[in-house]
Coordinates of C-alpha atoms in Angstrom, one line a residue:
M1105 CA 123.3 53.2 79.6
K1106 CA 123.9 57.0 79.8
H1107 CA 120.8 58.6 81.7
P1108 CA 119.0 61.0 78.7
F1109 CA 118.2 63.4 81.2
P1110 CA 121.2 63.9 83.3
Y1111 CA 119.8 66.9 84.9
R1112 CA 116.9 65.5 86.4
P1113 CA 118.1 65.5 90.0
L1114 CA 118.9 69.1 89.9
L1115 CA 115.7 70.0 88.4
L1116 CA 113.9 67.9 90.8
A1117 CA 116.1 69.4 94.0
A1118 CA 115.1 73.1 92.5
F1119 CA 111.6 72.6 92.4
A1120 CA 111.6 71.1 96.1
W1121 CA 113.2 74.4 97.4
T1122 CA 111.1 76.4 95.2
A1123 CA 107.6 74.3 96.6
A1124 CA 109.5 75.0 100.7
A1125 CA 110.2 78.6 99.7
P1126 CA 108.1 81.2 101.6
A1127 CA 105.3 83.0 99.7
M1128 CA 105.1 86.1 98.2
A1129 CA 103.9 89.4 100.6
A1130 CA 100.7 90.4 99.3
G1131 CA 101.2 94.0 99.6
Y1132 CA 99.0 97.0 99.0
I1133 CA 95.3 96.0 98.9
T1134 CA 92.7 98.5 98.2
L1135 CA 89.7 99.0 100.4
P1136 CA 86.1 99.0 100.1
S1137 CA 84.7 102.2 99.4
T1138 CA 81.2 102.2 98.7
F1139 CA 78.2 101.7 100.7
G1140 CA 75.8 98.4 101.3
G1141 CA 79.3 96.0 101.3
D1142 CA 81.7 94.9 104.3
V1143 CA 84.0 97.8 105.3
L1144 CA 86.9 95.9 107.3
T1145 CA 89.5 93.7 105.1
A1146 CA 91.3 91.2 106.9
C1147 CA 94.6 91.0 107.0
N1148 CA 96.3 88.9 109.7
P1149 CA 93.8 88.6 111.9
T1150 CA 95.8 85.9 113.9
N1151 CA 99.1 87.2 113.9
D1152 CA 100.5 84.7 111.7
P1153 CA 104.2 85.1 111.4
A1154 CA 103.8 83.9 108.1
G1155 CA 100.9 85.8 107.2
T1156 CA 101.0 87.8 103.5
D1157 CA 97.7 89.8 103.2
C1158 CA 98.3 93.1 103.4
L1159 CA 101.8 92.9 103.9
V1160 CA 105.0 94.6 102.4
T1161 CA 108.6 93.6 103.1
S1162 CA 110.4 96.8 103.0
L1163 CA 109.3 100.7 103.5
P1164 CA 107.4 102.4 102.3
G1165 CA 106.5 99.1 99.6
E1166 CA 106.5 100.4 96.3
S1167 CA 109.4 101.5 94.1
G1168 CA 109.7 104.7 92.5
Y1169 CA 109.0 107.0 95.8
A1170 CA 111.2 109.3 98.1
I1171 CA 110.5 110.3 101.2
V1172 CA 109.8 113.6 101.7
A1173 CA 108.4 114.4 105.6
S1174 CA 109.4 112.7 108.9
R1175 CA 108.4 112.9 112.5
S1176 CA 108.5 111.6 116.0
A1177 CA 106.1 112.8 118.8
P1178 CA 105.2 112.3 122.5
V1179 CA 101.8 110.6 123.2
I1180 CA 100.3 112.4 126.0
I1181 CA 97.2 111.3 128.1
N1182 CA 96.0 112.8 131.6
D1183 CA 100.0 114.7 131.7
V1184 CA 101.7 111.4 131.2
T1185 CA 103.8 110.5 128.6
I1186 CA 102.5 106.9 127.0
G1187 CA 104.5 106.4 123.9
T1188 CA 105.6 107.8 120.8
L1189 CA 104.0 108.4 117.5
S1190 CA 106.3 108.2 114.1
E1191 CA 105.5 109.1 111.0
K1192 CA 106.7 108.9 107.4
V1193 CA 105.6 109.9 104.0
W1194 CA 106.5 109.6 100.4
R1195 CA 105.7 110.8 97.3
L1196 CA 106.0 108.8 93.8
A1197 CA 108.4 111.0 91.7
S1198 CA 107.3 110.0 88.5
D1199 CA 103.5 111.6 90.0
P1200 CA 103.6 114.5 92.6
T1201 CA 100.1 113.7 93.8
Q1202 CA 100.3 110.4 94.6
F1203 CA 101.6 109.6 98.5
I1204 CA 102.3 106.9 100.7
F1205 CA 101.6 108.3 104.4
G1206 CA 103.2 105.8 107.3
V1207 CA 103.1 105.9 110.7
Q1208 CA 104.3 103.9 113.7
V1209 CA 102.9 104.1 117.3
Q1210 CA 105.2 103.1 120.2
V1211 CA 103.9 102.7 123.6
N1212 CA 105.5 102.3 127.1
A1213 CA 104.4 100.4 130.8
E1214 CA 103.2 103.7 132.2
V1215 CA 100.1 104.0 134.2
W1216 CA 98.3 106.9 132.6
D1217 CA 94.8 106.1 134.4
S1218 CA 93.3 104.5 137.4
S1219 CA 93.0 100.9 136.1
G1220 CA 96.3 100.6 137.1
L1221 CA 97.4 99.8 133.2
S1222 CA 99.4 101.2 130.8
F1223 CA 97.7 102.1 127.6
N1224 CA 96.5 100.0 125.5
V1225 CA 95.9 100.9 121.0
N1226 CA 93.3 98.7 119.5
D1227 CA 92.9 101.4 116.2
I1228 CA 94.6 103.9 114.8
F1229 CA 92.5 106.0 112.5
R1230 CA 93.9 108.5 109.4
R1231 CA 92.5 110.7 107.5
T1232 CA 92.0 110.5 103.9
L1233 CA 90.0 112.3 101.0
P1234 CA 86.8 110.8 101.2
K1235 CA 86.8 110.8 96.6
Q1236 CA 90.4 109.2 96.4
A1237 CA 90.7 105.7 96.5
V1238 CA 92.4 104.2 99.5
A1239 CA 95.0 101.2 99.7
I1240 CA 97.0 100.1 102.7
A1241 CA 99.7 97.8 103.7
Y1242 CA 101.4 97.1 106.7
Y1243 CA 105.5 96.7 107.5
W1244 CA 106.6 94.2 110.5
G1245 CA 109.3 96.4 111.7
D1246 CA 110.0 96.0 115.6
A1247 CA 106.4 94.6 115.8
T1248 CA 105.3 91.1 117.5
K1249 CA 101.4 91.7 116.5
A1250 CA 100.6 92.5 112.8
L1251 CA 98.0 94.2 111.3
L1252 CA 94.5 92.6 112.5
Q1253 CA 92.0 94.4 109.8
S1254 CA 91.6 97.4 108.0
G1255 CA 88.4 99.8 106.5
R1256 CA 87.4 103.2 105.6
T1257 CA 85.7 103.9 108.8
S1258 CA 85.7 105.9 112.0
K1259 CA 84.7 103.4 114.5
G1260 CA 87.1 100.9 115.9
L1261 CA 86.7 98.0 118.3
N1262 CA 83.8 97.5 120.6
E1263 CA 82.3 101.3 119.0
Y1264 CA 79.9 99.5 116.6
T1265 CA 77.2 96.4 117.7
N1266 CA 76.7 95.5 113.9
P1267 CA 79.1 93.0 112.6
Q1268 CA 80.6 95.5 110.1
P1269 CA 80.8 99.1 111.3
R1270 CA 79.9 101.7 108.8
L1271 CA 81.8 103.1 106.1
A1272 CA 83.5 106.5 106.5
P1273 CA 85.6 107.5 103.5
T1274 CA 87.6 110.1 104.9
W1275 CA 89.2 107.4 107.7
A1276 CA 90.8 104.7 107.2
D1277 CA 91.2 102.4 110.5
F1278 CA 93.7 99.8 111.3
R1279 CA 92.7 97.5 114.1
V1280 CA 96.1 96.5 115.7
D1281 CA 96.5 95.2 119.8
V1282 CA 99.5 97.4 120.9
N1283 CA 100.5 97.5 124.6
A1284 CA 103.8 97.4 126.5
A1285 CA 102.5 95.3 129.5
D1286 CA 99.3 93.5 128.1
P1287 CA 97.5 91.5 130.9
D1288 CA 96.5 88.7 128.7
G1289 CA 99.2 87.5 127.0
M1290 CA 101.9 88.4 124.3
S1291 CA 102.9 92.1 124.6
S1292 CA 103.9 94.1 121.6
P1293 CA 104.9 97.7 122.7
N1294 CA 105.7 98.7 118.5
S1295 CA 102.5 98.6 116.4
P1296 CA 103.8 97.7 112.6
W1297 CA 104.0 100.3 109.9
L1298 CA 101.1 101.2 108.8
L1299 CA 100.8 102.5 105.4
V1300 CA 97.9 104.4 103.3
K1301 CA 98.8 104.4 99.8
T1302 CA 96.2 107.7 98.4
R1303 CA 96.4 110.9 95.7
A1304 CA 96.5 114.2 97.4
P1305 CA 96.2 116.6 94.4
L1306 CA 96.8 120.1 96.5
G1307 CA 100.0 118.2 98.7
A1308 CA 99.9 116.7 101.7
A1309 CA 100.3 119.0 105.4
L1310 CA 100.3 118.1 109.3
N1311 CA 97.5 118.6 110.8
S1312 CA 96.4 119.4 114.6
F1313 CA 93.5 115.7 114.4
G1314 CA 95.1 114.2 111.9
I1315 CA 95.4 110.8 113.7
R1316 CA 92.8 109.2 116.4
L1317 CA 94.1 106.4 118.8
L1318 CA 91.7 104.4 120.3
N1319 CA 91.9 102.6 123.7
S1320 CA 88.8 100.6 123.6
D1321 CA 89.5 96.4 124.6
V1322 CA 88.1 96.8 128.0
E1323 CA 85.1 94.9 130.1
D1324 CA 82.5 98.4 130.2
V1325 CA 82.7 100.4 126.9
T1326 CA 81.8 103.2 128.1
Q1327 CA 85.2 103.4 129.9
A1328 CA 87.2 103.5 125.8
V1329 CA 89.6 105.8 126.1
D1330 CA 90.2 107.8 122.5
L1331 CA 92.8 110.4 121.5
Y1332 CA 93.1 113.1 118.7
T1333 CA 97.0 113.8 117.6
S1334 CA 98.6 115.9 115.1
G1335 CA 98.9 113.7 111.9
Y1336 CA 99.8 113.9 108.3
Q1337 CA 96.8 114.1 105.4
P1338 CA 96.0 114.7 102.4
R1339 CA 95.1 118.4 101.8
G1340 CA 91.3 119.4 101.5
V1341 CA 90.1 117.0 103.9
P1342 CA 86.9 117.8 104.9
S1343 CA 85.3 118.0 108.4
G1344 CA 82.8 115.1 109.8
D1345 CA 84.0 111.9 108.6
G1346 CA 81.7 111.6 105.0
G1347 CA 79.9 108.0 106.3
G1348 CA 76.0 107.1 106.1
N1349 CA 73.8 106.5 108.5

């Protein structure tokens, strides 16, 4: 007898393909901005290539945005060029107060101090308006290590003793592991593209202290080194970090 459901094998095959397909990228997540709860949000703390939290699969990760600024500049410490910082800024065509700020850091293997090691970037911070919501995401690009965590804080790896750092609404922190010659394992000379989506009612501008890079994965935390460098930020960011006690 003729089978009453002749397309069943095709339907089963389609179901099997769907079940095996990779999960969709989760995209932007909004960072906590109230005191009393967890500050850091986990994105891909195990560097799982299949991880989707906070991930976008293209730049800037959402439609309707047009690029309005782009730059690259050397990163210099102790008169040694340790890498390059690249930035892109996008603005939403339908709402000119909505921006996405993107940054990627690429480091080299140059020895920059008496340790004989290359510079390691553990956190990348960007300035934000304290009363505006901040959503973050990352794009793999050429990176081999993911965005580990993110939060609205001015404290990076080994800069706090409690389980969570304190909230600092004028900063968005991206916890990464960027090193061209990692003595402990796999190197990733490129960070992912790290993206901040937020409102900037007065527009965006380049600020001499708009970005902070932190190298703090050291046995003696007093040997941690940070570097402030130029970066795009919303106009009107107040001085200080806006944090509590």
